[in-house]
């Protein structure tokens, strides 16, 4: 396991640029919302027809052909990697499409951003974010399988995509924030906490342990490498790692630093809230954006549950990662990293809930 001896010191100055933003700036200028045009929608529908003889898992940017939309997707990818770190793409006509065709379209669009990565021990490349009535108190349950609030966190991949199929009856708003802004605020208000936040924490794998690895891994919240700030934050997983006998107890300084980090996450001027509409695709850069989902209530019938499709994507355009990230995954090579792999994992694409 990589130790923290070679971790670089965090900068002692605020980080500027488009990655450092506040919610009012994004609410005043919503150029982070992209809309699918009629011609782009027609292009998607044609690509669906042209690839009917191919399995979804076989689709890529070479055979799911989107000559107009690919120009917009290239700009979106640049926004994700070199800009504010998030976009919302609106207008996928899911009501006109079968569930399989929705999955085909979403997967095909995603291939222009990056290659899909496994999201769990089952090897699911296309994830279903839906309440399965599981207990949030079970340390092996992932919170997306419940209706509870998720709290701000990062996923184990370069880019996360969420396609809204069905809204909840109430609640369930998506909240995002800039981890660069969090860093700047901590530097300004509580710089003494940065030492703790730039040192590794023990983090629970929640039962999804790769072969030869411990059921936990060590990563800092903030990591400065190659002149970029990379963030990894999952407070519930840090806390549930305390159940392991070989994991040291959190110190008071660590707890205070984590508490202040989370206090900042709750500031209204820092978090940006958005309500998804069916057909919306949200894309986030996991290294600079934290995301949260508010608690929600589904419709009484149980038929129209809140339902999102998720993609974890690895892109050739992403940043370098510090070798300490090998604690979490087997590769940090750009274009070939991220996701969850355990012994015997077989990759699959299920467009129906199984």
mmCIF file of C-alpha atoms in Angstrom:
data_model
loop_
_atom_site.group_PDB
_atom_site.id
_atom_site.type_symbol
_atom_site.label_atom_id
_atom_site.label_comp_id
_atom_site.label_asym_id
_atom_site.label_seq_id
_atom_site.Cartn_x
_atom_site.Cartn_y
_atom_site.Cartn_z
ATOM 1 C CA UNK A 1 0.000 0.000 0.000
ATOM 2 C CA UNK A 2 1.241 3.447 -0.943
ATOM 3 C CA UNK A 3 2.032 5.671 2.039
ATOM 4 C CA UNK A 4 1.821 9.434 2.256
ATOM 5 C CA UNK A 5 5.567 10.175 2.232
ATOM 6 C CA UNK A 6 5.506 11.476 -1.324
ATOM 7 C CA UNK A 7 2.366 13.571 -1.080
ATOM 8 C CA UNK A 8 2.925 17.151 -2.166
ATOM 9 C CA UNK A 9 2.043 20.068 0.080
ATOM 10 C CA UNK A 10 -1.188 21.847 -0.710
ATOM 11 C CA UNK A 11 -0.810 25.355 -2.149
ATOM 12 C CA UNK A 12 -0.862 28.217 0.350
ATOM 13 C CA UNK A 13 -2.803 30.441 -2.033
ATOM 14 C CA UNK A 14 -6.411 30.311 -3.301
ATOM 15 C CA UNK A 15 -6.950 28.449 -6.562
ATOM 16 C CA UNK A 16 -8.498 30.576 -9.302
ATOM 17 C CA UNK A 17 -10.149 29.745 -12.613
ATOM 18 C CA UNK A 18 -13.468 28.291 -13.809
ATOM 19 C CA UNK A 19 -13.247 25.314 -11.412
ATOM 20 C CA UNK A 20 -13.670 27.689 -8.432
ATOM 21 C CA UNK A 21 -17.295 28.802 -8.478
ATOM 22 C CA UNK A 22 -20.171 29.760 -6.185
ATOM 23 C CA UNK A 23 -23.822 28.869 -6.691
ATOM 24 C CA UNK A 24 -25.018 32.416 -7.441
ATOM 25 C CA UNK A 25 -22.565 32.609 -10.351
ATOM 26 C CA UNK A 26 -24.018 29.425 -11.843
ATOM 27 C CA UNK A 27 -27.615 30.548 -11.240
ATOM 28 C CA UNK A 28 -26.955 33.905 -12.907
ATOM 29 C CA UNK A 29 -25.340 32.349 -15.976
ATOM 30 C CA UNK A 30 -26.769 28.974 -16.915
ATOM 31 C CA UNK A 31 -24.518 28.291 -19.879
ATOM 32 C CA UNK A 32 -23.756 24.966 -18.196
ATOM 33 C CA UNK A 33 -27.123 23.733 -19.508
ATOM 34 C CA UNK A 34 -26.987 22.318 -23.036
ATOM 35 C CA UNK A 35 -30.083 21.477 -25.090
ATOM 36 C CA UNK A 36 -30.449 18.764 -27.698
ATOM 37 C CA UNK A 37 -31.641 20.238 -30.996
ATOM 38 C CA UNK A 38 -34.234 18.581 -33.249
ATOM 39 C CA UNK A 39 -31.523 17.547 -35.693
ATOM 40 C CA UNK A 40 -29.408 16.063 -32.891
ATOM 41 C CA UNK A 41 -32.404 14.110 -31.564
ATOM 42 C CA UNK A 42 -33.077 12.772 -35.049
ATOM 43 C CA UNK A 43 -29.419 11.796 -35.276
ATOM 44 C CA UNK A 44 -29.710 9.830 -32.015
ATOM 45 C CA UNK A 45 -32.838 8.032 -33.233
ATOM 46 C CA UNK A 46 -31.110 7.120 -36.492
ATOM 47 C CA UNK A 47 -28.077 5.791 -34.612
ATOM 48 C CA UNK A 48 -30.418 3.622 -32.521
ATOM 49 C CA UNK A 49 -31.925 2.134 -35.696
ATOM 50 C CA UNK A 50 -28.527 1.636 -37.326
ATOM 51 C CA UNK A 51 -27.160 -0.337 -34.358
ATOM 52 C CA UNK A 52 -30.125 -2.609 -33.601
ATOM 53 C CA UNK A 53 -28.084 -5.684 -34.518
ATOM 54 C CA UNK A 54 -25.362 -4.798 -31.985
ATOM 55 C CA UNK A 55 -25.424 -5.434 -28.253
ATOM 56 C CA UNK A 56 -25.381 -2.222 -26.230
ATOM 57 C CA UNK A 57 -22.040 -3.178 -24.689
ATOM 58 C CA UNK A 58 -20.553 -3.278 -28.220
ATOM 59 C CA UNK A 59 -21.497 0.308 -29.046
ATOM 60 C CA UNK A 60 -18.788 2.957 -29.316
ATOM 61 C CA UNK A 61 -18.133 6.309 -30.961
ATOM 62 C CA UNK A 62 -17.141 4.551 -34.194
ATOM 63 C CA UNK A 63 -20.439 2.723 -34.730
ATOM 64 C CA UNK A 64 -22.948 4.909 -32.834
ATOM 65 C CA UNK A 65 -22.522 7.756 -35.269
ATOM 66 C CA UNK A 66 -23.506 11.275 -34.168
ATOM 67 C CA UNK A 67 -21.843 13.711 -36.625
ATOM 68 C CA UNK A 68 -23.599 16.855 -35.321
ATOM 69 C CA UNK A 69 -23.958 15.994 -31.656
ATOM 70 C CA UNK A 70 -20.328 14.923 -31.333
ATOM 71 C CA UNK A 71 -19.301 18.579 -31.782
ATOM 72 C CA UNK A 72 -21.430 19.569 -28.778
ATOM 73 C CA UNK A 73 -20.188 16.568 -26.786
ATOM 74 C CA UNK A 74 -16.581 17.597 -27.431
ATOM 75 C CA UNK A 75 -17.351 21.023 -25.951
ATOM 76 C CA UNK A 76 -19.098 19.352 -23.005
ATOM 77 C CA UNK A 77 -16.051 17.176 -22.358
ATOM 78 C CA UNK A 78 -13.838 20.261 -22.364
ATOM 79 C CA UNK A 79 -16.167 21.919 -19.824
ATOM 80 C CA UNK A 80 -15.930 18.829 -17.620
ATOM 81 C CA UNK A 81 -12.138 18.525 -17.736
ATOM 82 C CA UNK A 82 -10.904 22.102 -18.089
ATOM 83 C CA UNK A 83 -13.867 24.200 -16.980
ATOM 84 C CA UNK A 84 -16.425 24.298 -14.181
ATOM 85 C CA UNK A 85 -16.537 20.485 -14.003
ATOM 86 C CA UNK A 86 -20.236 19.842 -14.652
ATOM 87 C CA UNK A 87 -22.927 20.130 -17.323
ATOM 88 C CA UNK A 88 -26.605 19.311 -17.772
ATOM 89 C CA UNK A 89 -27.670 18.030 -21.203
ATOM 90 C CA UNK A 90 -31.432 18.352 -21.668
ATOM 91 C CA UNK A 91 -33.940 16.874 -24.058
ATOM 92 C CA UNK A 92 -33.354 13.155 -24.610
ATOM 93 C CA UNK A 93 -36.849 12.080 -25.786
ATOM 94 C CA UNK A 94 -37.274 9.127 -23.435
ATOM 95 C CA UNK A 95 -41.081 9.047 -23.857
ATOM 96 C CA UNK A 96 -40.624 8.265 -27.555
ATOM 97 C CA UNK A 97 -38.260 5.361 -26.887
ATOM 98 C CA UNK A 98 -38.394 1.882 -25.404
ATOM 99 C CA UNK A 99 -36.323 1.220 -22.288
ATOM 100 C CA UNK A 100 -33.765 -0.625 -24.408
ATOM 101 C CA UNK A 101 -33.532 2.257 -26.869
ATOM 102 C CA UNK A 102 -33.136 4.775 -24.029
ATOM 103 C CA UNK A 103 -30.248 2.701 -22.682
ATOM 104 C CA UNK A 104 -28.789 2.407 -26.196
ATOM 105 C CA UNK A 105 -28.958 6.171 -26.717
ATOM 106 C CA UNK A 106 -27.507 6.980 -23.294
ATOM 107 C CA UNK A 107 -24.677 4.480 -23.684
ATOM 108 C CA UNK A 108 -23.917 5.726 -27.197
ATOM 109 C CA UNK A 109 -23.771 9.355 -26.066
ATOM 110 C CA UNK A 110 -21.574 8.366 -23.127
ATOM 111 C CA UNK A 111 -19.044 6.741 -25.449
ATOM 112 C CA UNK A 112 -18.137 10.196 -26.778
ATOM 113 C CA UNK A 113 -17.167 11.186 -23.225
ATOM 114 C CA UNK A 114 -15.321 8.032 -22.151
ATOM 115 C CA UNK A 115 -15.392 4.262 -21.723
ATOM 116 C CA UNK A 116 -17.751 2.690 -19.181
ATOM 117 C CA UNK A 117 -16.488 1.317 -15.872
ATOM 118 C CA UNK A 118 -17.961 -1.232 -13.471
ATOM 119 C CA UNK A 119 -20.079 0.393 -10.761
ATOM 120 C CA UNK A 120 -20.277 -2.505 -8.317
ATOM 121 C CA UNK A 121 -19.173 -6.069 -7.593
ATOM 122 C CA UNK A 122 -21.750 -7.344 -10.106
ATOM 123 C CA UNK A 123 -19.923 -5.645 -12.976
ATOM 124 C CA UNK A 124 -22.848 -3.367 -13.858
ATOM 125 C CA UNK A 125 -21.710 -0.877 -16.494
ATOM 126 C CA UNK A 126 -25.156 0.705 -16.615
ATOM 127 C CA UNK A 127 -26.396 1.375 -13.097
ATOM 128 C CA UNK A 128 -29.969 1.802 -11.883
ATOM 129 C CA UNK A 129 -30.315 4.455 -9.179
ATOM 130 C CA UNK A 130 -33.589 3.502 -7.518
ATOM 131 C CA UNK A 131 -34.916 2.834 -4.025
ATOM 132 C CA UNK A 132 -34.677 -0.913 -3.359
ATOM 133 C CA UNK A 133 -35.895 -0.450 0.240
ATOM 134 C CA UNK A 134 -32.536 -1.431 1.695
ATOM 135 C CA UNK A 135 -31.367 -0.301 5.120
ATOM 136 C CA UNK A 136 -29.012 2.663 5.318
ATOM 137 C CA UNK A 137 -27.698 1.150 8.572
ATOM 138 C CA UNK A 138 -26.238 -1.866 6.747
ATOM 139 C CA UNK A 139 -22.514 -1.070 6.193
ATOM 140 C CA UNK A 140 -22.532 -3.113 2.968
ATOM 141 C CA UNK A 141 -25.426 -1.177 1.408
ATOM 142 C CA UNK A 142 -24.719 1.609 -1.104
ATOM 143 C CA UNK A 143 -26.847 4.667 -0.343
ATOM 144 C CA UNK A 144 -28.121 5.002 -3.940
ATOM 145 C CA UNK A 145 -30.199 1.852 -3.278
ATOM 146 C CA UNK A 146 -32.279 3.768 -0.705
ATOM 147 C CA UNK A 147 -34.415 6.914 -0.579
ATOM 148 C CA UNK A 148 -32.221 8.544 2.072
ATOM 149 C CA UNK A 149 -30.120 11.621 1.522
ATOM 150 C CA UNK A 150 -26.752 10.681 0.032
ATOM 151 C CA UNK A 151 -24.645 13.525 1.464
ATOM 152 C CA UNK A 152 -21.840 15.097 -0.558
ATOM 153 C CA UNK A 153 -19.359 12.607 -1.971
ATOM 154 C CA UNK A 154 -17.260 11.590 -4.981
ATOM 155 C CA UNK A 155 -17.510 8.375 -7.025
ATOM 156 C CA UNK A 156 -14.687 6.035 -8.052
ATOM 157 C CA UNK A 157 -14.281 7.144 -11.656
ATOM 158 C CA UNK A 158 -13.311 10.135 -13.831
ATOM 159 C CA UNK A 159 -16.818 11.187 -14.890
ATOM 160 C CA UNK A 160 -20.231 10.216 -13.517
ATOM 161 C CA UNK A 161 -23.342 10.527 -15.669
ATOM 162 C CA UNK A 162 -26.964 10.428 -14.494
ATOM 163 C CA UNK A 163 -29.934 10.175 -16.860
ATOM 164 C CA UNK A 164 -33.334 10.939 -15.315
ATOM 165 C CA UNK A 165 -36.092 8.508 -16.324
ATOM 166 C CA UNK A 166 -38.620 9.291 -13.586
ATOM 167 C CA UNK A 167 -38.797 12.015 -10.941
ATOM 168 C CA UNK A 168 -39.787 11.336 -7.346
ATOM 169 C CA UNK A 169 -43.157 12.512 -6.023
ATOM 170 C CA UNK A 170 -41.239 14.936 -3.801
ATOM 171 C CA UNK A 171 -37.617 15.632 -2.952
ATOM 172 C CA UNK A 172 -34.636 14.008 -4.616
ATOM 173 C CA UNK A 173 -33.013 17.206 -5.893
ATOM 174 C CA UNK A 174 -29.416 16.947 -7.058
ATOM 175 C CA UNK A 175 -26.914 19.181 -5.270
ATOM 176 C CA UNK A 176 -23.374 19.774 -6.455
ATOM 177 C CA UNK A 177 -20.474 21.964 -5.391
ATOM 178 C CA UNK A 178 -16.911 22.811 -6.311
ATOM 179 C CA UNK A 179 -14.292 21.137 -4.125
ATOM 180 C CA UNK A 180 -11.873 23.848 -5.297
ATOM 181 C CA UNK A 181 -14.167 26.423 -3.689
ATOM 182 C CA UNK A 182 -14.208 24.320 -0.506
ATOM 183 C CA UNK A 183 -10.412 24.303 -0.460
ATOM 184 C CA UNK A 184 -10.291 28.084 -0.888
ATOM 185 C CA UNK A 185 -12.796 28.587 1.944
ATOM 186 C CA UNK A 186 -10.875 26.296 4.301
ATOM 187 C CA UNK A 187 -7.616 28.053 3.419
ATOM 188 C CA UNK A 188 -9.240 31.395 4.258
ATOM 189 C CA UNK A 189 -11.110 30.387 7.426
ATOM 190 C CA UNK A 190 -9.497 27.283 8.957
ATOM 191 C CA UNK A 191 -6.098 26.683 7.286
ATOM 192 C CA UNK A 192 -5.015 24.503 10.227
ATOM 193 C CA UNK A 193 -7.436 21.803 8.994
ATOM 194 C CA UNK A 194 -5.693 21.409 5.645
ATOM 195 C CA UNK A 195 -2.934 19.275 7.156
ATOM 196 C CA UNK A 196 -5.516 16.707 8.266
ATOM 197 C CA UNK A 197 -7.455 16.856 5.015
ATOM 198 C CA UNK A 198 -4.303 16.313 2.949
ATOM 199 C CA UNK A 199 -3.307 13.230 4.973
ATOM 200 C CA UNK A 200 -4.807 9.791 4.202
ATOM 201 C CA UNK A 201 -8.043 8.626 5.809
ATOM 202 C CA UNK A 202 -9.117 4.990 6.066
ATOM 203 C CA UNK A 203 -12.129 4.419 3.785
ATOM 204 C CA UNK A 204 -14.500 1.427 3.758
ATOM 205 C CA UNK A 205 -14.957 -0.566 0.536
ATOM 206 C CA UNK A 206 -18.440 -1.618 1.706
ATOM 207 C CA UNK A 207 -17.949 -5.286 0.863
ATOM 208 C CA UNK A 208 -16.664 -4.652 -2.686
ATOM 209 C CA UNK A 209 -13.053 -5.659 -2.132
ATOM 210 C CA UNK A 210 -10.704 -6.433 -5.057
ATOM 211 C CA UNK A 211 -8.545 -9.535 -4.868
ATOM 212 C CA UNK A 212 -5.471 -9.007 -2.696
ATOM 213 C CA UNK A 213 -6.788 -5.763 -1.187
ATOM 214 C CA UNK A 214 -7.900 -4.878 2.333
ATOM 215 C CA UNK A 215 -11.621 -4.188 2.953
ATOM 216 C CA UNK A 216 -10.571 -0.547 3.275
ATOM 217 C CA UNK A 217 -8.180 1.803 1.495
ATOM 218 C CA UNK A 218 -6.329 5.020 2.383
ATOM 219 C CA UNK A 219 -6.713 8.325 0.549
ATOM 220 C CA UNK A 220 -6.565 11.993 1.509
ATOM 221 C CA UNK A 221 -9.540 14.275 0.975
ATOM 222 C CA UNK A 222 -7.329 16.815 -0.833
ATOM 223 C CA UNK A 223 -4.387 15.788 -3.005
ATOM 224 C CA UNK A 224 -2.206 18.307 -4.879
ATOM 225 C CA UNK A 225 -0.497 16.697 -7.865
ATOM 226 C CA UNK A 226 0.596 17.908 -11.304
ATOM 227 C CA UNK A 227 -0.557 21.428 -10.352
ATOM 228 C CA UNK A 228 -4.140 20.293 -9.801
ATOM 229 C CA UNK A 229 -6.294 19.715 -6.739
ATOM 230 C CA UNK A 230 -7.919 16.284 -6.717
ATOM 231 C CA UNK A 231 -10.599 15.587 -4.114
ATOM 232 C CA UNK A 232 -11.963 12.318 -2.733
ATOM 233 C CA UNK A 233 -14.617 12.578 -0.028
ATOM 234 C CA UNK A 234 -17.044 9.969 1.335
ATOM 235 C CA UNK A 235 -17.713 10.725 5.019
ATOM 236 C CA UNK A 236 -20.028 7.724 5.720
ATOM 237 C CA UNK A 237 -17.383 5.383 4.273
ATOM 238 C CA UNK A 238 -14.701 6.975 6.450
ATOM 239 C CA UNK A 239 -16.901 6.426 9.489
ATOM 240 C CA UNK A 240 -17.916 2.846 8.641
ATOM 241 C CA UNK A 241 -14.235 1.920 8.179
ATOM 242 C CA UNK A 242 -13.973 2.342 11.951
ATOM 243 C CA UNK A 243 -15.624 -1.094 12.300
ATOM 244 C CA UNK A 244 -12.374 -2.816 11.279
ATOM 245 C CA UNK A 245 -9.988 -3.771 14.072
ATOM 246 C CA UNK A 246 -6.892 -2.795 12.075
ATOM 247 C CA UNK A 247 -8.174 0.729 11.363
ATOM 248 C CA UNK A 248 -7.060 3.360 13.920
ATOM 249 C CA UNK A 249 -9.713 5.507 15.545
ATOM 250 C CA UNK A 250 -10.294 8.952 14.092
ATOM 251 C CA UNK A 251 -8.510 11.662 16.044
ATOM 252 C CA UNK A 252 -10.270 14.725 17.366
ATOM 253 C CA UNK A 253 -8.385 16.872 14.832
ATOM 254 C CA UNK A 254 -9.557 14.649 11.970
ATOM 255 C CA UNK A 255 -13.156 14.795 13.162
ATOM 256 C CA UNK A 256 -13.021 18.588 13.503
ATOM 257 C CA UNK A 257 -11.576 18.923 9.998
ATOM 258 C CA UNK A 258 -14.248 16.645 8.511
ATOM 259 C CA UNK A 259 -16.982 18.482 10.397
ATOM 260 C CA UNK A 260 -15.859 21.859 9.076
ATOM 261 C CA UNK A 261 -15.584 20.439 5.550
ATOM 262 C CA UNK A 262 -19.201 19.265 5.796
ATOM 263 C CA UNK A 263 -20.365 22.545 7.324
ATOM 264 C CA UNK A 264 -19.056 24.325 4.247
ATOM 265 C CA UNK A 265 -20.883 21.819 2.024
ATOM 266 C CA UNK A 266 -24.170 22.983 3.567
ATOM 267 C CA UNK A 267 -23.629 26.650 2.747
ATOM 268 C CA UNK A 268 -26.257 27.882 0.282
ATOM 269 C CA UNK A 269 -23.748 30.082 -1.526
ATOM 270 C CA UNK A 270 -21.562 27.034 -2.202
ATOM 271 C CA UNK A 271 -24.022 24.290 -3.207
ATOM 272 C CA UNK A 272 -25.942 24.427 -6.473
ATOM 273 C CA UNK A 273 -29.296 22.614 -6.507
ATOM 274 C CA UNK A 274 -31.047 21.319 -9.599
ATOM 275 C CA UNK A 275 -34.241 19.340 -10.152
ATOM 276 C CA UNK A 276 -33.972 16.762 -12.900
ATOM 277 C CA UNK A 277 -36.616 16.424 -15.576
ATOM 278 C CA UNK A 278 -37.073 13.149 -17.488
ATOM 279 C CA UNK A 279 -34.534 13.160 -20.320
ATOM 280 C CA UNK A 280 -31.926 15.219 -18.444
ATOM 281 C CA UNK A 281 -28.331 13.952 -18.426
ATOM 282 C CA UNK A 282 -26.060 15.340 -15.709
ATOM 283 C CA UNK A 283 -22.301 14.866 -16.151
ATOM 284 C CA UNK A 284 -19.780 15.573 -13.372
ATOM 285 C CA UNK A 285 -16.001 15.547 -12.996
ATOM 286 C CA UNK A 286 -15.501 13.446 -9.860
ATOM 287 C CA UNK A 287 -12.121 14.983 -9.050
ATOM 288 C CA UNK A 288 -13.444 18.527 -8.624
ATOM 289 C CA UNK A 289 -17.214 18.191 -8.063
ATOM 290 C CA UNK A 290 -18.936 16.706 -5.016
ATOM 291 C CA UNK A 291 -22.531 15.598 -5.452
ATOM 292 C CA UNK A 292 -25.448 14.905 -3.157
ATOM 293 C CA UNK A 293 -29.008 13.727 -3.539
ATOM 294 C CA UNK A 294 -31.660 14.980 -1.177
ATOM 295 C CA UNK A 295 -34.011 12.574 0.581
ATOM 296 C CA UNK A 296 -37.087 11.785 -1.503
ATOM 297 C CA UNK A 297 -40.545 10.212 -1.375
ATOM 298 C CA UNK A 298 -41.826 8.009 -4.185
ATOM 299 C CA UNK A 299 -45.346 7.897 -5.601
ATOM 300 C CA UNK A 300 -47.860 5.860 -3.521
ATOM 301 C CA UNK A 301 -48.583 3.378 -6.321
ATOM 302 C CA UNK A 302 -44.997 2.145 -6.315
ATOM 303 C CA UNK A 303 -45.108 1.917 -10.111
ATOM 304 C CA UNK A 304 -43.479 5.251 -10.879
ATOM 305 C CA UNK A 305 -40.411 5.121 -8.663
ATOM 306 C CA UNK A 306 -37.704 7.736 -8.972
ATOM 307 C CA UNK A 307 -35.335 6.127 -11.456
ATOM 308 C CA UNK A 308 -32.022 7.281 -12.900
ATOM 309 C CA UNK A 309 -29.544 5.485 -15.135
ATOM 310 C CA UNK A 310 -25.911 5.957 -14.173
ATOM 311 C CA UNK A 311 -22.691 5.711 -16.139
ATOM 312 C CA UNK A 312 -19.185 5.757 -14.716
ATOM 313 C CA UNK A 313 -16.860 6.913 -17.470
ATOM 314 C CA UNK A 314 -13.093 6.915 -17.883
ATOM 315 C CA UNK A 315 -11.841 9.509 -20.352
ATOM 316 C CA UNK A 316 -8.596 9.889 -22.279
ATOM 317 C CA UNK A 317 -8.735 13.627 -21.546
ATOM 318 C CA UNK A 318 -8.592 13.364 -17.747
ATOM 319 C CA UNK A 319 -5.871 14.409 -15.295
ATOM 320 C CA UNK A 320 -2.913 12.563 -13.831
ATOM 321 C CA UNK A 321 -3.507 10.961 -10.435
ATOM 322 C CA UNK A 322 -0.996 10.672 -7.610
ATOM 323 C CA UNK A 323 0.308 7.089 -7.100
ATOM 324 C CA UNK A 324 -1.479 7.017 -3.727
ATOM 325 C CA UNK A 325 -4.661 6.392 -5.749
ATOM 326 C CA UNK A 326 -3.318 2.889 -6.365
ATOM 327 C CA UNK A 327 -4.555 2.197 -2.837
ATOM 328 C CA UNK A 328 -8.097 2.374 -4.215
ATOM 329 C CA UNK A 329 -7.635 0.821 -7.655
ATOM 330 C CA UNK A 330 -5.165 -1.269 -9.644
ATOM 331 C CA UNK A 331 -4.457 1.344 -12.314
ATOM 332 C CA UNK A 332 -4.149 5.119 -12.432
ATOM 333 C CA UNK A 333 -3.296 5.180 -16.137
ATOM 334 C CA UNK A 334 -5.238 7.853 -18.003
ATOM 335 C CA UNK A 335 -7.900 6.140 -20.112
ATOM 336 C CA UNK A 336 -7.746 2.874 -18.175
ATOM 337 C CA UNK A 337 -8.727 3.309 -14.539
ATOM 338 C CA UNK A 338 -11.587 3.593 -12.102
ATOM 339 C CA UNK A 339 -14.613 1.514 -11.287
ATOM 340 C CA UNK A 340 -15.094 -1.421 -8.940
ATOM 341 C CA UNK A 341 -13.572 -4.796 -9.770
ATOM 342 C CA UNK A 342 -13.620 -7.853 -7.527
ATOM 343 C CA UNK A 343 -12.654 -11.471 -8.195
ATOM 344 C CA UNK A 344 -14.979 -13.020 -10.778
ATOM 345 C CA UNK A 345 -16.558 -9.749 -11.914
ATOM 346 C CA UNK A 346 -18.157 -10.057 -15.363
ATOM 347 C CA UNK A 347 -19.062 -6.863 -17.186
ATOM 348 C CA UNK A 348 -22.688 -6.491 -18.227
ATOM 349 C CA UNK A 349 -25.248 -3.950 -19.390
ATOM 350 C CA UNK A 350 -28.736 -4.471 -17.949
ATOM 351 C CA UNK A 351 -31.276 -1.985 -19.234
ATOM 352 C CA UNK A 352 -33.942 -3.574 -17.020
ATOM 353 C CA UNK A 353 -33.762 -3.700 -13.219
ATOM 354 C CA UNK A 354 -32.718 -7.193 -12.124
#
